[in-house]
Short mmCIF file of C-alpha atoms and ligand atoms in Angstrom, two decimals:
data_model
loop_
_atom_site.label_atom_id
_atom_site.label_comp_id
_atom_site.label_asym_id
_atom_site.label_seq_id
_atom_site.Cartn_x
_atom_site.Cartn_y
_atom_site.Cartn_z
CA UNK A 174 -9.35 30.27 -20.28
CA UNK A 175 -7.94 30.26 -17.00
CA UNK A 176 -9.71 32.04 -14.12
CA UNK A 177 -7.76 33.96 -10.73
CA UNK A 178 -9.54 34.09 -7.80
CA UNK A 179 -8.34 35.95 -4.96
CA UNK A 180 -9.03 34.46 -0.95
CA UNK A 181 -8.00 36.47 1.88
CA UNK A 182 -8.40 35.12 5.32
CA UNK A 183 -7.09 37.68 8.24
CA UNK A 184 -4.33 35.04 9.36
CA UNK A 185 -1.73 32.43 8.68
CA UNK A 186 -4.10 29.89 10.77
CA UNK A 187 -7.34 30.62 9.62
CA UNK A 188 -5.17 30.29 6.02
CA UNK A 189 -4.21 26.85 6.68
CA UNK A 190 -7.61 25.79 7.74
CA UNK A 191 -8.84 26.87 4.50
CA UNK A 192 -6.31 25.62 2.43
CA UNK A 193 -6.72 22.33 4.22
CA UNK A 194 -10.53 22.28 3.53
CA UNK A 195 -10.29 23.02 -0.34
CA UNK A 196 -7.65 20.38 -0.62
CA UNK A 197 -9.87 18.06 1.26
CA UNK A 198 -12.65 18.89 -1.20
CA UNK A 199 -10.88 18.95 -4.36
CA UNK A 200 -9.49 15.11 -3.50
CA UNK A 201 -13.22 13.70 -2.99
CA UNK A 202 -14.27 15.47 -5.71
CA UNK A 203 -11.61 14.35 -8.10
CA UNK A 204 -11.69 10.91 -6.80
CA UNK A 205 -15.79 10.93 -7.05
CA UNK A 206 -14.78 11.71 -10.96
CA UNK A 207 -12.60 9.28 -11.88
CA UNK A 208 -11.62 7.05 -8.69
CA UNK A 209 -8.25 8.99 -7.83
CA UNK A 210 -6.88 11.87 -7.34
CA UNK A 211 -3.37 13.53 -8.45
CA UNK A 212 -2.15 16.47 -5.90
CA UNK A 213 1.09 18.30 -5.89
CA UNK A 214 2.54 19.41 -2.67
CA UNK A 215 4.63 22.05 -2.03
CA UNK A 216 7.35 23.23 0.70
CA UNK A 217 7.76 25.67 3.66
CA UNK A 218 6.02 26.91 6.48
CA UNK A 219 2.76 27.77 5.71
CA UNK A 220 2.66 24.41 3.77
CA UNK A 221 3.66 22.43 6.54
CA UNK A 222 1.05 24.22 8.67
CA UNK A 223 -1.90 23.45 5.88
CA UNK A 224 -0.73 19.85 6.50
CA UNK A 225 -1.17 20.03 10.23
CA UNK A 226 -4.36 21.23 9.99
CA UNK A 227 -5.94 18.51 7.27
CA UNK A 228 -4.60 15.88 9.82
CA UNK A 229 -7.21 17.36 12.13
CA UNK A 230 -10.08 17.97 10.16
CA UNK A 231 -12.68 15.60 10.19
CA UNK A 232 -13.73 15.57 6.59
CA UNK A 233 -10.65 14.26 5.80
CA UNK A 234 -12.53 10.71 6.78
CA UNK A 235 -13.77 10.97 3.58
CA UNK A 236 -10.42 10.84 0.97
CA UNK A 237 -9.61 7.49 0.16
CA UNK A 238 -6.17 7.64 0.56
CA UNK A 239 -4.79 4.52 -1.03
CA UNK A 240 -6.00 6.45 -4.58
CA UNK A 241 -4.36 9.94 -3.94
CA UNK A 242 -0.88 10.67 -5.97
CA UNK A 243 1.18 12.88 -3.99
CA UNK A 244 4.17 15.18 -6.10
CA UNK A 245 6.25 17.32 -5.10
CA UNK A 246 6.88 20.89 -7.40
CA UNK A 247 10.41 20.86 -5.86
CA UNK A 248 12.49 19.25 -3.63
CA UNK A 249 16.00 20.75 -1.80
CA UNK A 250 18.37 18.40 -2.83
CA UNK A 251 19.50 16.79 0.28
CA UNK A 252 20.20 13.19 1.59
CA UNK A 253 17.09 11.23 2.75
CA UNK A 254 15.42 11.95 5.97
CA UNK A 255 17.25 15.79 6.24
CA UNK A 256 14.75 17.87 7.96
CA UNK A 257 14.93 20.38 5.45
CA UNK A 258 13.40 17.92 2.52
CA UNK A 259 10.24 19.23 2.04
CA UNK A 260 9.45 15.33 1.73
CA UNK A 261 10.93 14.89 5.29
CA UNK A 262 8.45 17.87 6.54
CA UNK A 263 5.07 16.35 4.75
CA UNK A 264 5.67 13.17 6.07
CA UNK A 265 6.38 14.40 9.38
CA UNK A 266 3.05 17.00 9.34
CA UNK A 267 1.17 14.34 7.55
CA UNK A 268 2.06 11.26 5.54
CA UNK A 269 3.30 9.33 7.95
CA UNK A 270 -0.31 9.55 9.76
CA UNK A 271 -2.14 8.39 6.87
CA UNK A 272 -2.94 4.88 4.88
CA UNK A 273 -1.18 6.20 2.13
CA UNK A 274 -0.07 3.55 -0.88
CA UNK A 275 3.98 4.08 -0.51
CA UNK A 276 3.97 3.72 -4.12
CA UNK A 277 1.84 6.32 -5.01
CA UNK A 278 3.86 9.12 -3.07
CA UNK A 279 6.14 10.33 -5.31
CA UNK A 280 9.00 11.85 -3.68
CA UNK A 281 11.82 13.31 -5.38
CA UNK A 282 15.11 11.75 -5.38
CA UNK A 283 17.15 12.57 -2.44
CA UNK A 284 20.64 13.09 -2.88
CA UNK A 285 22.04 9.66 -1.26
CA UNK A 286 19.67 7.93 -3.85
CA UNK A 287 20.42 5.92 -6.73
CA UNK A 288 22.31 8.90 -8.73
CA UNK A 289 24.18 10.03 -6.32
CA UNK A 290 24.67 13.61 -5.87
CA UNK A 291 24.01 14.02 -9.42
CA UNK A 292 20.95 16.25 -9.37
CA UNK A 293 20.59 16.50 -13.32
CA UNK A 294 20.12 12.29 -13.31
CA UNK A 295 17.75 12.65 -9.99
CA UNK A 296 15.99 15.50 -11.92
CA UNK A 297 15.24 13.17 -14.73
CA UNK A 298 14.51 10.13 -12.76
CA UNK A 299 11.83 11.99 -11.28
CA UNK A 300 10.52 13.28 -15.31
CA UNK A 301 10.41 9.63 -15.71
CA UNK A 302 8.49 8.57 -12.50
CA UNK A 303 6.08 11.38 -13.62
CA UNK A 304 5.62 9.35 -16.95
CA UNK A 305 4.08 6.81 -14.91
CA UNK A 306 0.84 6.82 -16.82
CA UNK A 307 2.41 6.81 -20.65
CA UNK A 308 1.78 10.47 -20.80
CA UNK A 309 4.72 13.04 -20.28
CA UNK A 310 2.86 14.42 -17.23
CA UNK A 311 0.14 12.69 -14.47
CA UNK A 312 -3.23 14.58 -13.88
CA UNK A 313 -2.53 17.11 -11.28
CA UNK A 314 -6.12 17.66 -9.63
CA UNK A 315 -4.46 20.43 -7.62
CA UNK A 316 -0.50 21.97 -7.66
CA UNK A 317 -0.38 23.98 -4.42
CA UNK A 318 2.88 26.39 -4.24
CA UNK A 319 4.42 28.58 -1.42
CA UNK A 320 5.46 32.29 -2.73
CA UNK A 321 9.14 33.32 -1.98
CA UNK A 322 9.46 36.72 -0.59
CA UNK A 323 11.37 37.17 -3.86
CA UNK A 324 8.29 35.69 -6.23
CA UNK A 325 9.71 32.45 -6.55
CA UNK A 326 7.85 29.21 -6.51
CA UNK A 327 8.86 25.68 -6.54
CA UNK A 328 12.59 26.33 -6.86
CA UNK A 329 11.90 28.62 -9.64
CA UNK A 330 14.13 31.69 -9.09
CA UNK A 331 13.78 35.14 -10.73
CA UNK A 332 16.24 35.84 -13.22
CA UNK A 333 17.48 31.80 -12.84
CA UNK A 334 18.23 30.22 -16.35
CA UNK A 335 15.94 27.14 -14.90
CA UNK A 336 12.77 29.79 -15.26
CA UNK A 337 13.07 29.24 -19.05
CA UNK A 338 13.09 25.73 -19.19
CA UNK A 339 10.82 24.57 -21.22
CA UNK A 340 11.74 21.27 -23.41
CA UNK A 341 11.97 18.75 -19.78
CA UNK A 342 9.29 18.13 -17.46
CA UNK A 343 11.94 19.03 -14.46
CA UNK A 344 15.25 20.16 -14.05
CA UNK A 345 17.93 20.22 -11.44
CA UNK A 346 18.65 24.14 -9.88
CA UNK A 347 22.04 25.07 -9.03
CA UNK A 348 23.10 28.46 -7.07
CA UNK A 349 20.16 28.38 -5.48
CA UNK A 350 19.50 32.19 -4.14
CA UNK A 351 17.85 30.29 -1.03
CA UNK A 352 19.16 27.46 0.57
CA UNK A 353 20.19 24.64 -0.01
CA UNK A 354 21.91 26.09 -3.60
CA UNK A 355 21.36 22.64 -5.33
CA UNK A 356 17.60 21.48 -5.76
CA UNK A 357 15.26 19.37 -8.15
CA UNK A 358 12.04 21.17 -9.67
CA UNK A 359 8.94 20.98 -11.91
CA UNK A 360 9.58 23.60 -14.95
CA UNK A 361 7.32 26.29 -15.24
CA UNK A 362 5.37 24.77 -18.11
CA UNK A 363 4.72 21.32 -15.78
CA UNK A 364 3.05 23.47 -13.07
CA UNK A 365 0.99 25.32 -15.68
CA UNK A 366 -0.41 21.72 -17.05
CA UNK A 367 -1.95 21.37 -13.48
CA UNK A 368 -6.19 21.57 -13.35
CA UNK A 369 -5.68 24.01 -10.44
CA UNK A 370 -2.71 26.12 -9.43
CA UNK A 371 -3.13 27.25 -6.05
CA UNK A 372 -0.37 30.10 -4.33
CA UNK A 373 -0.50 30.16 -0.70
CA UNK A 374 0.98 32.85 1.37
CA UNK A 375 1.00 34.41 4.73
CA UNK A 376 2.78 37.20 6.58
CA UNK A 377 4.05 40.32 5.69
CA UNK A 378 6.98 39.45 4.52
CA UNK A 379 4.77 38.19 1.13
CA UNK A 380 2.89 41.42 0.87
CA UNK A 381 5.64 42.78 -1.88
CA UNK A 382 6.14 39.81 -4.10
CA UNK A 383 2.26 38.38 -4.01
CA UNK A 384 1.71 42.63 -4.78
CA UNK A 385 3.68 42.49 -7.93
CA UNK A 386 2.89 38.96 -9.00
CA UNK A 387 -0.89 39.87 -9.19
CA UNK A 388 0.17 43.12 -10.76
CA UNK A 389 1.41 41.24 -13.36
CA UNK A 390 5.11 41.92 -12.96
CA UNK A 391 6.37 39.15 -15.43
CA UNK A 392 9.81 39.18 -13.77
CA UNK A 393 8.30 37.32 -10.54
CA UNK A 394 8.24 33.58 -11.27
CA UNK A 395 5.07 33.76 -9.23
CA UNK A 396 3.00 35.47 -11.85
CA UNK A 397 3.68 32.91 -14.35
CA UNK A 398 2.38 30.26 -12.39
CA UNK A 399 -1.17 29.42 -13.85
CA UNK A 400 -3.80 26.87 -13.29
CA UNK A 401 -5.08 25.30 -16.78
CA UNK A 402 -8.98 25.68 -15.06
CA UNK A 403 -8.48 27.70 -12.12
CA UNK A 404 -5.82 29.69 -10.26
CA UNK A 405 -6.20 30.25 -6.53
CA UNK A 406 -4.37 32.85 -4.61
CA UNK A 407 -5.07 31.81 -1.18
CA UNK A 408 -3.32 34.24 1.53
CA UNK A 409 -3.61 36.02 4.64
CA UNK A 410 -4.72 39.75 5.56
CA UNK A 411 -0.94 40.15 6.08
CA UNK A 412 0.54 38.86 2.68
CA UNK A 413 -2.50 40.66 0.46
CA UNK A 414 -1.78 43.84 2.12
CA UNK A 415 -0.22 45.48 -0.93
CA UNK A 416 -2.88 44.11 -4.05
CA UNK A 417 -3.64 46.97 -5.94
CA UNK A 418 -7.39 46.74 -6.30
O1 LIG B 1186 12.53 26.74 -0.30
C1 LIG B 1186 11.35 26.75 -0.51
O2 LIG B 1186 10.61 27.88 -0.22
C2 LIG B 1186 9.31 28.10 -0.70
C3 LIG B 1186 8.59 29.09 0.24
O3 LIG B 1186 8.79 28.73 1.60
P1 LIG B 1186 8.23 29.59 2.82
O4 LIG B 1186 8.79 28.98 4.05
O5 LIG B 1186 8.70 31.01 2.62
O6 LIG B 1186 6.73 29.48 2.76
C4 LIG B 1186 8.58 26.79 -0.87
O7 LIG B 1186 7.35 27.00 -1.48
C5 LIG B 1186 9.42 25.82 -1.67
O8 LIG B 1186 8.70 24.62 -1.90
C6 LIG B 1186 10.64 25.50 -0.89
O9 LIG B 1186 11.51 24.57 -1.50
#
């Protein structure tokens, strides 16, 4: 049965510094396991900042980083290299500092790739790359997630038809309420087959929707979003301010 733990830190720095130094953790410990590690990233600004901050953290000496997976849980459909691809912004934070093996970071399809603008074939190109082990999914050590200041996660929209996929792995999002409207996802049952689901958030512009998500409104995308093992909610003094204790 899966277990919710609460973190608060009092702010949005001290929140990527911790972030950073669980992720850091979890990788050496999954990779002292069984030799690798699987870890899905996620988008926005607190991510990016988490990023920043593992680049500085001395621990980080200790991830081998030629056996680290790297996912995304969604990706704004955009061409290559766009500065709003979430890919764009972790390599930019992070990747690009790091020996990473290019063929174990697992972007999502941008939309100058080999489908096109077709975001339904990019969507299942990526189910496929996620196959990459025989299984319909890879082990995901850790699936970190921003919180929308509508509940949403990945691009997992409340009240969006994509919220009830559950027969694909991932699935392309059109009329987006956020931009960009057209965007490639994990479905909500993928992100619930991670070890460890971790929500990050920070500000007070979170307070409501991280509120009602651990209040168990079932409307919020965010309170679906479940670690098989463990589910972290890891946020500042500013986004917890409305938990009902
Ligand atoms: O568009 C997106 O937004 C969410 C949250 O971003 P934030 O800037 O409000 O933290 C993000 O988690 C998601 O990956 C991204 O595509």
């Amino acid at each position: 049965m899966s277990k919710t733990l609460v973190v608060v830190v009092p702010d949005a720095g001290a929140l990527a510094a911790t972030v950073a130094s669980r992720l850091i953790a979890k990788i050496v410990d999954a990779q002292a396991e069984r030799g690798s590690a699987g870890v899905v990233l996620t988008g926005g600004r607190i991510a990016k900042r988490v990023l920043a901050a593992l680049k500085d953290l001395p621990e980080a000496a200790a991830i081998n980083w030629s056996q680290v997976d790297l996912w995304w849980g969604d990706e704004r459909f955009l061409p290559s290299g766009d500065p709003e691809r979430n890919e764009t912004q972790a390599r930019e934070a992070l990747l690009d500092a790091l020996p990473v093996d290019p063929a174990r970071v697992h972007a999502m399809p941008a939309s100058d790739g080999p489908d096109g603008d077709d975001a339904e074939a990019a969507a299942a190109r990526y189910a496929q790359e996620l196959r990459i082990g025989g299984a319909d999914l890879p082990p995901f050590d850790v699936l970190m997630l921003g919180v929308g200041e509508d509940g949403h996660v990945a691009s997992l929209f409340p009240e969006h038809p994509v919220l009830n996929e559950t027969t694909s792995t991932t699935a392309a999002v059109h009329n987006s309420p956020k931009p960009p409207p057209t965007r490639i996802t994990l479905t909500m049952p993928t992100i619930q087959a991670a070890d460890e689901v971790w929500l990050i958030a920070a500000g007070p512009d979170k307070a409501d929707s991280v509120g009602q998500a651990l209040g168990g409104d079932k409307l919020l995308p965010a309170a679906h979003a479940t670690g098989v093992a463990k589910t972290y909610w890891l946020l500042d003094q500013a986004a917890a301010a409305k938990i009902k204790s």
